[in-house]
Amino acid sequence: MSVTRRGALPDSAVPGGAYDVVVVGAGVVGCAIARELARYPSLRVALVEAAGDVGEGSSKANTAILHTGFDAVPGSLEARLVREGSRLLTAYAREAGIPVEPVGALLVAWDEEQLAALPGLAAKAARNGHHGTRFVGAAELRALEPHLGPGALGALAVPDESIVCPWTTPLAYATQAVRSGADLHLDCPVEKVRPGGPEAPHRLITRRGVLRARYLVNACGLYADAFDALVGRYDFAVTPRRGQLLVFDKFARGLVRHILLPVPGALGKGVLIAPTVYGNVMLGPTAEDLDDKTATGSTAEGLAGLRAQGRRILPALLDEEVTAVYAGLRAATGAEDYRIAAHPELRYVTVGGIRSTGLTASLALGRHTVELLAGAGLELGPERPLAPVAMPNLGEAFPRPYRDAARIARDPAYGEIVCHCERVTRGEIRDALASTVPPASLDGLRRRTRARGGRCQGFSCGAAVRALFEEGTA
C-alpha cells in the first residue's frame, strides 16, 4: 500500500507489472469503489487521481445532505442505490467517526400549485420505500420553523434526511482503502489509454509514467464522458451544472432547525436552506448549465438570485454575516438516472452521471461496481475485513479536542488553539499532516481540520497555519 504524489510510476512498481483494477477518479464515488475492492486481498488495486488530493472535484462542493432518496425516480438504479447507500453510510459514519445529524427535511409549498404537488411527492416517496413522510399544515409549519418567511402554505415533512460532512467521507474511504492494501496515486492525470497485452489490456499513459491494468473503472465525474472516449465509448455527454452557494456565520444556526427544501423543478431540487455539521447555515445551490468544466467561480447575478430566494424562505438569514461563497459543478447528462455500464469485452466499467446523490449512494455504488466487475470476469477471491478507520471529528454536535480536558491533559497540543474561528488546535493540524492520506495544500488541510474555514477565512490564523503546514510537509 502506498500514497504517491510525485515521481515516476514504472511498471515494475507493481509486482507482476500490472494492477488487477485501476479506478480513475478519487472523488467520493471512486474512493468508495477502491475501498470496496480493497476487501479482496488477492487483488492489486490502484486509485488514480489527476488532482493533488482526494475529493477535489464535485465531492468537495456539494450540499452535504445525506438523502433518503424519497424523490428519486421510482424503479431507477439511482433510487435503489441511494436508498441502500443511505442505510450503509449512516451505519458507516457511526463506525468511522463521520459527523451526521438527522435533522429531517421540510419540503415547503409557497403557492397552491406547489401545495397540490405534495400528495404526489408523498406517494412517490412511498414507491421508493420511504413511508415516513407526512403533511404539515401552515400553523404546525410555523411552530416547527418560527423564522420561516410569510406565505408558506404547508409542507411535506421528510424524516431521516440528514446533514453529513462531505470532506471526511471520501477521505475515510481512501484512508481505509490504502490501509487495506490499495495504492493511491495523486497528481497523476491519465492522458491516454492504449491497448496492452491479453493479461493486462489497458495501458494508462499518465504524466508520471505508465500504469497497466487488467480491469479499468471510470469514476471521473465531470470528465466521465471524456475518459469514455479514451477507450472508444461515446455513450453520453456530461454537461457541467454549476451550483453556487452562500455559507452564513454560526450566529445564524439558531434560525433553522430542518433542511428546508423547495418543491423540485426541472433542474433539480432547487434552492434550499440547510444547517451544516460545522455549525453554519447554507443557502443554495443555483443550477446553471455551462460549457466549461472548470467554471467554479461565483457570479454577482447568481449570488443576488440566491439572496432574493433566501429572503423569501428565511428573511432573518439575510441579516447575518456571510462566511464563505463557493460553487461546485455537478455532472448532468440529460438523463434521470445514473450512467453506469459494464463492458465485459473491454474489461471496463463506467460509473458516470452520478450528479448530486453520489455522496449518499457512494457505498452502494462501490458494491454495485464490484458486482459489475465480477460479472465482467474479475475473480475477486476471498474477502477479509477492512482495516479499521477512525476519522477526526469535524462536527459541532460531537466532542471536539479543544473541549476535551482529559485529552488535553494527555497531550497539551489539543489545548493550543491555532484557528480561533473554528477552534482548531495544533494537535489536530499535526495529526492531519501525519495521517495516512495527508493534505497537499492549505485547502486540503482545511478540509481535514476546518482551519482557515471560519468567519475570518484565515486572516487571523493564516500565517500560523501555513507555518505548521510547511513544517509538517518539509
JSON list of N, CA, C and O in Angstrom, two decimals, residues 36-91:
[
{"chain": "A", "resi": 36, "resn": "GLU", "atom": "N", "xyz": [-14.13, -0.71, -1.55]},
{"chain": "A", "resi": 36, "resn": "GLU", "atom": "CA", "xyz": [-14.82, -1.99, -1.69]},
{"chain": "A", "resi": 36, "resn": "GLU", "atom": "C", "xyz": [-13.91, -3.05, -2.29]},
{"chain": "A", "resi": 36, "resn": "GLU", "atom": "O", "xyz": [-13.89, -4.21, -1.86]},
{"chain": "A", "resi": 37, "resn": "LEU", "atom": "N", "xyz": [-13.12, -2.66, -3.28]},
{"chain": "A", "resi": 37, "resn": "LEU", "atom": "CA", "xyz": [-12.18, -3.60, -3.89]},
{"chain": "A", "resi": 37, "resn": "LEU", "atom": "C", "xyz": [-11.10, -4.04, -2.92]},
{"chain": "A", "resi": 37, "resn": "LEU", "atom": "O", "xyz": [-10.57, -5.16, -3.01]},
{"chain": "A", "resi": 38, "resn": "ALA", "atom": "N", "xyz": [-10.75, -3.16, -1.98]},
{"chain": "A", "resi": 38, "resn": "ALA", "atom": "CA", "xyz": [-9.68, -3.48, -1.02]},
{"chain": "A", "resi": 38, "resn": "ALA", "atom": "C", "xyz": [-10.08, -4.59, -0.05]},
{"chain": "A", "resi": 38, "resn": "ALA", "atom": "O", "xyz": [-9.23, -5.08, 0.71]},
{"chain": "A", "resi": 39, "resn": "ARG", "atom": "N", "xyz": [-11.34, -5.01, -0.07]},
{"chain": "A", "resi": 39, "resn": "ARG", "atom": "CA", "xyz": [-11.76, -6.14, 0.76]},
{"chain": "A", "resi": 39, "resn": "ARG", "atom": "C", "xyz": [-11.12, -7.45, 0.30]},
{"chain": "A", "resi": 39, "resn": "ARG", "atom": "O", "xyz": [-11.10, -8.43, 1.05]},
{"chain": "A", "resi": 40, "resn": "TYR", "atom": "N", "xyz": [-10.63, -7.47, -0.92]},
{"chain": "A", "resi": 40, "resn": "TYR", "atom": "CA", "xyz": [-10.18, -8.72, -1.53]},
{"chain": "A", "resi": 40, "resn": "TYR", "atom": "C", "xyz": [-8.66, -8.70, -1.64]},
{"chain": "A", "resi": 40, "resn": "TYR", "atom": "O", "xyz": [-8.10, -8.07, -2.54]},
{"chain": "A", "resi": 41, "resn": "PRO", "atom": "N", "xyz": [-7.96, -9.38, -0.72]},
{"chain": "A", "resi": 41, "resn": "PRO", "atom": "CA", "xyz": [-6.50, -9.26, -0.64]},
{"chain": "A", "resi": 41, "resn": "PRO", "atom": "C", "xyz": [-5.76, -9.80, -1.86]},
{"chain": "A", "resi": 41, "resn": "PRO", "atom": "O", "xyz": [-4.59, -9.45, -2.07]},
{"chain": "A", "resi": 42, "resn": "SER", "atom": "N", "xyz": [-6.41, -10.64, -2.65]},
{"chain": "A", "resi": 42, "resn": "SER", "atom": "CA", "xyz": [-5.72, -11.16, -3.83]},
{"chain": "A", "resi": 42, "resn": "SER", "atom": "C", "xyz": [-5.67, -10.15, -4.97]},
{"chain": "A", "resi": 42, "resn": "SER", "atom": "O", "xyz": [-4.93, -10.35, -5.94]},
{"chain": "A", "resi": 43, "resn": "LEU", "atom": "N", "xyz": [-6.44, -9.06, -4.86]},
{"chain": "A", "resi": 43, "resn": "LEU", "atom": "CA", "xyz": [-6.47, -8.05, -5.91]},
{"chain": "A", "resi": 43, "resn": "LEU", "atom": "C", "xyz": [-5.44, -6.95, -5.65]},
{"chain": "A", "resi": 43, "resn": "LEU", "atom": "O", "xyz": [-5.31, -6.46, -4.53]},
{"chain": "A", "resi": 44, "resn": "ARG", "atom": "N", "xyz": [-4.73, -6.57, -6.71]},
{"chain": "A", "resi": 44, "resn": "ARG", "atom": "CA", "xyz": [-3.85, -5.39, -6.66]},
{"chain": "A", "resi": 44, "resn": "ARG", "atom": "C", "xyz": [-4.64, -4.22, -7.23]},
{"chain": "A", "resi": 44, "resn": "ARG", "atom": "O", "xyz": [-5.03, -4.23, -8.41]},
{"chain": "A", "resi": 45, "resn": "VAL", "atom": "N", "xyz": [-4.90, -3.23, -6.39]},
{"chain": "A", "resi": 45, "resn": "VAL", "atom": "CA", "xyz": [-5.83, -2.14, -6.72]},
{"chain": "A", "resi": 45, "resn": "VAL", "atom": "C", "xyz": [-5.10, -0.81, -6.66]},
{"chain": "A", "resi": 45, "resn": "VAL", "atom": "O", "xyz": [-4.33, -0.54, -5.73]},
{"chain": "A", "resi": 46, "resn": "ALA", "atom": "N", "xyz": [-5.37, 0.04, -7.65]},
{"chain": "A", "resi": 46, "resn": "ALA", "atom": "CA", "xyz": [-4.85, 1.41, -7.63]},
{"chain": "A", "resi": 46, "resn": "ALA", "atom": "C", "xyz": [-6.00, 2.38, -7.83]},
{"chain": "A", "resi": 46, "resn": "ALA", "atom": "O", "xyz": [-6.91, 2.15, -8.63]},
{"chain": "A", "resi": 47, "resn": "LEU", "atom": "N", "xyz": [-5.95, 3.46, -7.10]},
{"chain": "A", "resi": 47, "resn": "LEU", "atom": "CA", "xyz": [-6.87, 4.59, -7.25]},
{"chain": "A", "resi": 47, "resn": "LEU", "atom": "C", "xyz": [-6.04, 5.75, -7.77]},
{"chain": "A", "resi": 47, "resn": "LEU", "atom": "O", "xyz": [-5.05, 6.16, -7.14]},
{"chain": "A", "resi": 48, "resn": "VAL", "atom": "N", "xyz": [-6.41, 6.28, -8.93]},
{"chain": "A", "resi": 48, "resn": "VAL", "atom": "CA", "xyz": [-5.62, 7.27, -9.63]},
{"chain": "A", "resi": 48, "resn": "VAL", "atom": "C", "xyz": [-6.41, 8.57, -9.73]},
{"chain": "A", "resi": 48, "resn": "VAL", "atom": "O", "xyz": [-7.59, 8.56, -10.11]},
{"chain": "A", "resi": 49, "resn": "GLU", "atom": "N", "xyz": [-5.78, 9.69, -9.40]},
{"chain": "A", "resi": 49, "resn": "GLU", "atom": "CA", "xyz": [-6.46, 10.99, -9.39]},
{"chain": "A", "resi": 49, "resn": "GLU", "atom": "C", "xyz": [-5.59, 12.05, -10.04]},
{"chain": "A", "resi": 49, "resn": "GLU", "atom": "O", "xyz": [-4.39, 12.14, -9.77]},
{"chain": "A", "resi": 50, "resn": "ALA", "atom": "N", "xyz": [-6.22, 12.86, -10.90]},
{"chain": "A", "resi": 50, "resn": "ALA", "atom": "CA", "xyz": [-5.48, 13.92, -11.58]},
{"chain": "A", "resi": 50, "resn": "ALA", "atom": "C", "xyz": [-5.07, 15.04, -10.63]},
{"chain": "A", "resi": 50, "resn": "ALA", "atom": "O", "xyz": [-4.01, 15.65, -10.80]},
{"chain": "A", "resi": 51, "resn": "ALA", "atom": "N", "xyz": [-5.90, 15.33, -9.64]},
{"chain": "A", "resi": 51, "resn": "ALA", "atom": "CA", "xyz": [-5.62, 16.41, -8.70]},
{"chain": "A", "resi": 51, "resn": "ALA", "atom": "C", "xyz": [-4.67, 15.93, -7.60]},
{"chain": "A", "resi": 51, "resn": "ALA", "atom": "O", "xyz": [-4.30, 14.76, -7.53]},
{"chain": "A", "resi": 52, "resn": "GLY", "atom": "N", "xyz": [-4.30, 16.85, -6.73]},
{"chain": "A", "resi": 52, "resn": "GLY", "atom": "CA", "xyz": [-3.34, 16.53, -5.69]},
{"chain": "A", "resi": 52, "resn": "GLY", "atom": "C", "xyz": [-3.94, 15.96, -4.43]},
{"chain": "A", "resi": 52, "resn": "GLY", "atom": "O", "xyz": [-3.22, 15.68, -3.47]},
{"chain": "A", "resi": 53, "resn": "ASP", "atom": "N", "xyz": [-5.25, 15.74, -4.39]},
{"chain": "A", "resi": 53, "resn": "ASP", "atom": "CA", "xyz": [-5.90, 15.25, -3.18]},
{"chain": "A", "resi": 53, "resn": "ASP", "atom": "C", "xyz": [-7.17, 14.51, -3.57]},
{"chain": "A", "resi": 53, "resn": "ASP", "atom": "O", "xyz": [-7.70, 14.67, -4.68]},
{"chain": "A", "resi": 54, "resn": "VAL", "atom": "N", "xyz": [-7.68, 13.71, -2.65]},
{"chain": "A", "resi": 54, "resn": "VAL", "atom": "CA", "xyz": [-8.96, 13.06, -2.87]},
{"chain": "A", "resi": 54, "resn": "VAL", "atom": "C", "xyz": [-10.08, 14.09, -2.66]},
{"chain": "A", "resi": 54, "resn": "VAL", "atom": "O", "xyz": [-9.92, 15.07, -1.93]},
{"chain": "A", "resi": 55, "resn": "GLY", "atom": "N", "xyz": [-11.20, 13.86, -3.31]},
{"chain": "A", "resi": 55, "resn": "GLY", "atom": "CA", "xyz": [-12.35, 14.73, -3.13]},
{"chain": "A", "resi": 55, "resn": "GLY", "atom": "C", "xyz": [-12.16, 16.15, -3.60]},
{"chain": "A", "resi": 55, "resn": "GLY", "atom": "O", "xyz": [-12.81, 17.07, -3.09]},
{"chain": "A", "resi": 56, "resn": "GLU", "atom": "N", "xyz": [-11.31, 16.37, -4.60]},
{"chain": "A", "resi": 56, "resn": "GLU", "atom": "CA", "xyz": [-11.00, 17.73, -5.06]},
{"chain": "A", "resi": 56, "resn": "GLU", "atom": "C", "xyz": [-12.02, 18.28, -6.05]},
{"chain": "A", "resi": 56, "resn": "GLU", "atom": "O", "xyz": [-12.03, 19.47, -6.31]},
{"chain": "A", "resi": 57, "resn": "GLY", "atom": "N", "xyz": [-12.86, 17.44, -6.63]},
{"chain": "A", "resi": 57, "resn": "GLY", "atom": "CA", "xyz": [-13.79, 17.91, -7.65]},
{"chain": "A", "resi": 57, "resn": "GLY", "atom": "C", "xyz": [-15.16, 18.21, -7.07]},
{"chain": "A", "resi": 57, "resn": "GLY", "atom": "O", "xyz": [-15.30, 18.94, -6.08]},
{"chain": "A", "resi": 58, "resn": "SER", "atom": "N", "xyz": [-16.18, 17.63, -7.66]},
{"chain": "A", "resi": 58, "resn": "SER", "atom": "CA", "xyz": [-17.55, 17.86, -7.21]},
{"chain": "A", "resi": 58, "resn": "SER", "atom": "C", "xyz": [-17.75, 17.48, -5.75]},
{"chain": "A", "resi": 58, "resn": "SER", "atom": "O", "xyz": [-18.58, 18.06, -5.04]},
{"chain": "A", "resi": 59, "resn": "SER", "atom": "N", "xyz": [-16.98, 16.50, -5.28]},
{"chain": "A", "resi": 59, "resn": "SER", "atom": "CA", "xyz": [-17.18, 15.98, -3.92]},
{"chain": "A", "resi": 59, "resn": "SER", "atom": "C", "xyz": [-16.94, 17.01, -2.83]},
{"chain": "A", "resi": 59, "resn": "SER", "atom": "O", "xyz": [-17.49, 16.89, -1.74]},
{"chain": "A", "resi": 60, "resn": "LYS", "atom": "N", "xyz": [-16.11, 18.00, -3.09]},
{"chain": "A", "resi": 60, "resn": "LYS", "atom": "CA", "xyz": [-15.79, 18.95, -2.03]},
{"chain": "A", "resi": 60, "resn": "LYS", "atom": "C", "xyz": [-16.77, 20.12, -1.99]},
{"chain": "A", "resi": 60, "resn": "LYS", "atom": "O", "xyz": [-16.69, 20.96, -1.09]},
{"chain": "A", "resi": 61, "resn": "ALA", "atom": "N", "xyz": [-17.68, 20.20, -2.95]},
{"chain": "A", "resi": 61, "resn": "ALA", "atom": "CA", "xyz": [-18.50, 21.40, -3.07]},
{"chain": "A", "resi": 61, "resn": "ALA", "atom": "C", "xyz": [-19.97, 21.05, -3.29]},
{"chain": "A", "resi": 61, "resn": "ALA", "atom": "O", "xyz": [-20.66, 21.68, -4.09]},
{"chain": "A", "resi": 62, "resn": "ASN", "atom": "N", "xyz": [-20.45, 20.04, -2.58]},
{"chain": "A", "resi": 62, "resn": "ASN", "atom": "CA", "xyz": [-21.86, 19.69, -2.72]},
{"chain": "A", "resi": 62, "resn": "ASN", "atom": "C", "xyz": [-22.66, 20.26, -1.56]},
{"chain": "A", "resi": 62, "resn": "ASN", "atom": "O", "xyz": [-22.14, 21.02, -0.75]},
{"chain": "A", "resi": 63, "resn": "THR", "atom": "N", "xyz": [-23.93, 19.88, -1.46]},
{"chain": "A", "resi": 63, "resn": "THR", "atom": "CA", "xyz": [-24.80, 20.45, -0.43]},
{"chain": "A", "resi": 63, "resn": "THR", "atom": "C", "xyz": [-24.75, 19.68, 0.88]},
{"chain": "A", "resi": 63, "resn": "THR", "atom": "O", "xyz": [-25.47, 20.02, 1.82]},
{"chain": "A", "resi": 64, "resn": "ALA", "atom": "N", "xyz": [-23.93, 18.65, 0.96]},
{"chain": "A", "resi": 64, "resn": "ALA", "atom": "CA", "xyz": [-23.64, 17.95, 2.23]},
{"chain": "A", "resi": 64, "resn": "ALA", "atom": "C", "xyz": [-24.89, 17.39, 2.89]},
{"chain": "A", "resi": 64, "resn": "ALA", "atom": "O", "xyz": [-25.03, 17.42, 4.11]},
{"chain": "A", "resi": 65, "resn": "ILE", "atom": "N", "xyz": [-25.80, 16.84, 2.06]},
{"chain": "A", "resi": 65, "resn": "ILE", "atom": "CA", "xyz": [-27.02, 16.23, 2.58]},
{"chain": "A", "resi": 65, "resn": "ILE", "atom": "C", "xyz": [-26.96, 14.73, 2.36]},
{"chain": "A", "resi": 65, "resn": "ILE", "atom": "O", "xyz": [-26.63, 14.26, 1.27]},
{"chain": "A", "resi": 66, "resn": "LEU", "atom": "N", "xyz": [-27.28, 13.98, 3.39]},
{"chain": "A", "resi": 66, "resn": "LEU", "atom": "CA", "xyz": [-27.42, 12.54, 3.30]},
{"chain": "A", "resi": 66, "resn": "LEU", "atom": "C", "xyz": [-28.89, 12.26, 3.01]},
{"chain": "A", "resi": 66, "resn": "LEU", "atom": "O", "xyz": [-29.74, 12.32, 3.89]},
{"chain": "A", "resi": 67, "resn": "HIS", "atom": "N", "xyz": [-29.18, 11.97, 1.75]},
{"chain": "A", "resi": 67, "resn": "HIS", "atom": "CA", "xyz": [-30.55, 11.87, 1.28]},
{"chain": "A", "resi": 67, "resn": "HIS", "atom": "C", "xyz": [-31.19, 10.53, 1.65]},
{"chain": "A", "resi": 67, "resn": "HIS", "atom": "O", "xyz": [-30.50, 9.52, 1.81]},
{"chain": "A", "resi": 68, "resn": "THR", "atom": "N", "xyz": [-32.50, 10.52, 1.72]},
{"chain": "A", "resi": 68, "resn": "THR", "atom": "CA", "xyz": [-33.25, 9.28, 1.84]},
{"chain": "A", "resi": 68, "resn": "THR", "atom": "C", "xyz": [-33.59, 8.70, 0.47]},
{"chain": "A", "resi": 68, "resn": "THR", "atom": "O", "xyz": [-33.92, 7.52, 0.36]},
{"chain": "A", "resi": 69, "resn": "GLY", "atom": "N", "xyz": [-33.55, 9.53, -0.57]},
{"chain": "A", "resi": 69, "resn": "GLY", "atom": "CA", "xyz": [-33.96, 9.09, -1.89]},
{"chain": "A", "resi": 69, "resn": "GLY", "atom": "C", "xyz": [-35.46, 9.13, -2.09]},
{"chain": "A", "resi": 69, "resn": "GLY", "atom": "O", "xyz": [-35.99, 8.52, -3.02]},
{"chain": "A", "resi": 70, "resn": "PHE", "atom": "N", "xyz": [-36.15, 9.89, -1.25]},
{"chain": "A", "resi": 70, "resn": "PHE", "atom": "CA", "xyz": [-37.61, 9.91, -1.31]},
{"chain": "A", "resi": 70, "resn": "PHE", "atom": "C", "xyz": [-38.15, 10.41, -2.65]},
{"chain": "A", "resi": 70, "resn": "PHE", "atom": "O", "xyz": [-39.23, 10.02, -3.09]},
{"chain": "A", "resi": 71, "resn": "ASP", "atom": "N", "xyz": [-37.40, 11.28, -3.33]},
{"chain": "A", "resi": 71, "resn": "ASP", "atom": "CA", "xyz": [-37.92, 11.87, -4.57]},
{"chain": "A", "resi": 71, "resn": "ASP", "atom": "C", "xyz": [-37.18, 11.40, -5.81]},
{"chain": "A", "resi": 71, "resn": "ASP", "atom": "O", "xyz": [-37.29, 12.00, -6.87]},
{"chain": "A", "resi": 72, "resn": "ALA", "atom": "N", "xyz": [-36.43, 10.29, -5.71]},
{"chain": "A", "resi": 72, "resn": "ALA", "atom": "CA", "xyz": [-35.80, 9.71, -6.89]},
{"chain": "A", "resi": 72, "resn": "ALA", "atom": "C", "xyz": [-36.85, 9.10, -7.80]},
{"chain": "A", "resi": 72, "resn": "ALA", "atom": "O", "xyz": [-38.01, 8.88, -7.39]},
{"chain": "A", "resi": 73, "resn": "VAL", "atom": "N", "xyz": [-36.48, 8.82, -9.03]},
{"chain": "A", "resi": 73, "resn": "VAL", "atom": "CA", "xyz": [-37.41, 8.19, -9.98]},
{"chain": "A", "resi": 73, "resn": "VAL", "atom": "C", "xyz": [-37.65, 6.76, -9.53]},
{"chain": "A", "resi": 73, "resn": "VAL", "atom": "O", "xyz": [-36.70, 5.95, -9.50]},
{"chain": "A", "resi": 74, "resn": "PRO", "atom": "N", "xyz": [-38.88, 6.41, -9.16]},
{"chain": "A", "resi": 74, "resn": "PRO", "atom": "CA", "xyz": [-39.13, 5.04, -8.67]},
{"chain": "A", "resi": 74, "resn": "PRO", "atom": "C", "xyz": [-38.71, 3.99, -9.69]},
{"chain": "A", "resi": 74, "resn": "PRO", "atom": "O", "xyz": [-38.95, 4.12, -10.89]},
{"chain": "A", "resi": 75, "resn": "GLY", "atom": "N", "xyz": [-38.07, 2.95, -9.20]},
{"chain": "A", "resi": 75, "resn": "GLY", "atom": "CA", "xyz": [-37.64, 1.87, -10.06]},
{"chain": "A", "resi": 75, "resn": "GLY", "atom": "C", "xyz": [-36.30, 2.10, -10.73]},
{"chain": "A", "resi": 75, "resn": "GLY", "atom": "O", "xyz": [-35.77, 1.20, -11.38]},
{"chain": "A", "resi": 76, "resn": "SER", "atom": "N", "xyz": [-35.74, 3.29, -10.59]},
{"chain": "A", "resi": 76, "resn": "SER", "atom": "CA", "xyz": [-34.46, 3.59, -11.23]},
{"chain": "A", "resi": 76, "resn": "SER", "atom": "C", "xyz": [-33.31, 3.00, -10.43]},
{"chain": "A", "resi": 76, "resn": "SER", "atom": "O", "xyz": [-33.43, 2.69, -9.24]},
{"chain": "A", "resi": 77, "resn": "LEU", "atom": "N", "xyz": [-32.17, 2.87, -11.10]},
{"chain": "A", "resi": 77, "resn": "LEU", "atom": "CA", "xyz": [-30.96, 2.41, -10.40]},
{"chain": "A", "resi": 77, "resn": "LEU", "atom": "C", "xyz": [-30.58, 3.42, -9.32]},
{"chain": "A", "resi": 77, "resn": "LEU", "atom": "O", "xyz": [-30.18, 3.03, -8.22]},
{"chain": "A", "resi": 78, "resn": "GLU", "atom": "N", "xyz": [-30.72, 4.70, -9.63]},
{"chain": "A", "resi": 78, "resn": "GLU", "atom": "CA", "xyz": [-30.40, 5.73, -8.63]},
{"chain": "A", "resi": 78, "resn": "GLU", "atom": "C", "xyz": [-31.25, 5.56, -7.39]},
{"chain": "A", "resi": 78, "resn": "GLU", "atom": "O", "xyz": [-30.74, 5.64, -6.26]},
{"chain": "A", "resi": 79, "resn": "ALA", "atom": "N", "xyz": [-32.54, 5.33, -7.56]},
{"chain": "A", "resi": 79, "resn": "ALA", "atom": "CA", "xyz": [-33.43, 5.18, -6.40]},
{"chain": "A", "resi": 79, "resn": "ALA", "atom": "C", "xyz": [-32.97, 4.02, -5.52]},
{"chain": "A", "resi": 79, "resn": "ALA", "atom": "O", "xyz": [-32.90, 4.15, -4.29]},
{"chain": "A", "resi": 80, "resn": "ARG", "atom": "N", "xyz": [-32.62, 2.91, -6.14]},
{"chain": "A", "resi": 80, "resn": "ARG", "atom": "CA", "xyz": [-32.18, 1.74, -5.36]},
{"chain": "A", "resi": 80, "resn": "ARG", "atom": "C", "xyz": [-30.87, 2.01, -4.64]},
{"chain": "A", "resi": 80, "resn": "ARG", "atom": "O", "xyz": [-30.72, 1.71, -3.45]},
{"chain": "A", "resi": 81, "resn": "LEU", "atom": "N", "xyz": [-29.91, 2.60, -5.35]},
{"chain": "A", "resi": 81, "resn": "LEU", "atom": "CA", "xyz": [-28.59, 2.79, -4.76]},
{"chain": "A", "resi": 81, "resn": "LEU", "atom": "C", "xyz": [-28.59, 3.91, -3.72]},
{"chain": "A", "resi": 81, "resn": "LEU", "atom": "O", "xyz": [-27.84, 3.84, -2.74]},
{"chain": "A", "resi": 82, "resn": "VAL", "atom": "N", "xyz": [-29.41, 4.94, -3.91]},
{"chain": "A", "resi": 82, "resn": "VAL", "atom": "CA", "xyz": [-29.50, 5.99, -2.89]},
{"chain": "A", "resi": 82, "resn": "VAL", "atom": "C", "xyz": [-30.14, 5.43, -1.63]},
{"chain": "A", "resi": 82, "resn": "VAL", "atom": "O", "xyz": [-29.68, 5.70, -0.50]},
{"chain": "A", "resi": 83, "resn": "ARG", "atom": "N", "xyz": [-31.19, 4.64, -1.80]},
{"chain": "A", "resi": 83, "resn": "ARG", "atom": "CA", "xyz": [-31.84, 4.04, -0.63]},
{"chain": "A", "resi": 83, "resn": "ARG", "atom": "C", "xyz": [-30.87, 3.12, 0.12]},
{"chain": "A", "resi": 83, "resn": "ARG", "atom": "O", "xyz": [-30.74, 3.19, 1.35]},
{"chain": "A", "resi": 84, "resn": "GLU", "atom": "N", "xyz": [-30.18, 2.26, -0.62]},
{"chain": "A", "resi": 84, "resn": "GLU", "atom": "CA", "xyz": [-29.22, 1.36, 0.01]},
{"chain": "A", "resi": 84, "resn": "GLU", "atom": "C", "xyz": [-28.03, 2.14, 0.57]},
{"chain": "A", "resi": 84, "resn": "GLU", "atom": "O", "xyz": [-27.56, 1.87, 1.68]},
{"chain": "A", "resi": 85, "resn": "GLY", "atom": "N", "xyz": [-27.55, 3.12, -0.19]},
{"chain": "A", "resi": 85, "resn": "GLY", "atom": "CA", "xyz": [-26.39, 3.89, 0.24]},
{"chain": "A", "resi": 85, "resn": "GLY", "atom": "C", "xyz": [-26.66, 4.70, 1.49]},
{"chain": "A", "resi": 85, "resn": "GLY", "atom": "O", "xyz": [-25.77, 4.87, 2.34]},
{"chain": "A", "resi": 86, "resn": "SER", "atom": "N", "xyz": [-27.87, 5.22, 1.61]},
{"chain": "A", "resi": 86, "resn": "SER", "atom": "CA", "xyz": [-28.22, 5.99, 2.80]},
{"chain": "A", "resi": 86, "resn": "SER", "atom": "C", "xyz": [-28.11, 5.13, 4.05]},
{"chain": "A", "resi": 86, "resn": "SER", "atom": "O", "xyz": [-27.55, 5.55, 5.08]},
{"chain": "A", "resi": 87, "resn": "ARG", "atom": "N", "xyz": [-28.61, 3.93, 3.95]},
{"chain": "A", "resi": 87, "resn": "ARG", "atom": "CA", "xyz": [-28.52, 3.00, 5.09]},
{"chain": "A", "resi": 87, "resn": "ARG", "atom": "C", "xyz": [-27.06, 2.65, 5.40]},
{"chain": "A", "resi": 87, "resn": "ARG", "atom": "O", "xyz": [-26.64, 2.67, 6.56]},
{"chain": "A", "resi": 88, "resn": "LEU", "atom": "N", "xyz": [-26.30, 2.36, 4.36]},
{"chain": "A", "resi": 88, "resn": "LEU", "atom": "CA", "xyz": [-24.90, 1.96, 4.56]},
{"chain": "A", "resi": 88, "resn": "LEU", "atom": "C", "xyz": [-24.06, 3.10, 5.13]},
{"chain": "A", "resi": 88, "resn": "LEU", "atom": "O", "xyz": [-23.26, 2.90, 6.04]},
{"chain": "A", "resi": 89, "resn": "LEU", "atom": "N", "xyz": [-24.24, 4.31, 4.57]},
{"chain": "A", "resi": 89, "resn": "LEU", "atom": "CA", "xyz": [-23.41, 5.43, 5.03]},
{"chain": "A", "resi": 89, "resn": "LEU", "atom": "C", "xyz": [-23.79, 5.86, 6.44]},
{"chain": "A", "resi": 89, "resn": "LEU", "atom": "O", "xyz": [-22.92, 6.26, 7.22]},
{"chain": "A", "resi": 90, "resn": "THR", "atom": "N", "xyz": [-25.06, 5.78, 6.79]},
{"chain": "A", "resi": 90, "resn": "THR", "atom": "CA", "xyz": [-25.47, 6.12, 8.15]},
{"chain": "A", "resi": 90, "resn": "THR", "atom": "C", "xyz": [-24.77, 5.22, 9.16]},
{"chain": "A", "resi": 90, "resn": "THR", "atom": "O", "xyz": [-24.26, 5.68, 10.20]},
{"chain": "A", "resi": 91, "resn": "ALA", "atom": "N", "xyz": [-24.72, 3.93, 8.85]},
{"chain": "A", "resi": 91, "resn": "ALA", "atom": "CA", "xyz": [-24.04, 2.99, 9.75]},
{"chain": "A", "resi": 91, "resn": "ALA", "atom": "C", "xyz": [-22.53, 3.19, 9.72]},
{"chain": "A", "resi": 91, "resn": "ALA", "atom": "O", "xyz": [-21.87, 3.17, 10.78]}
]
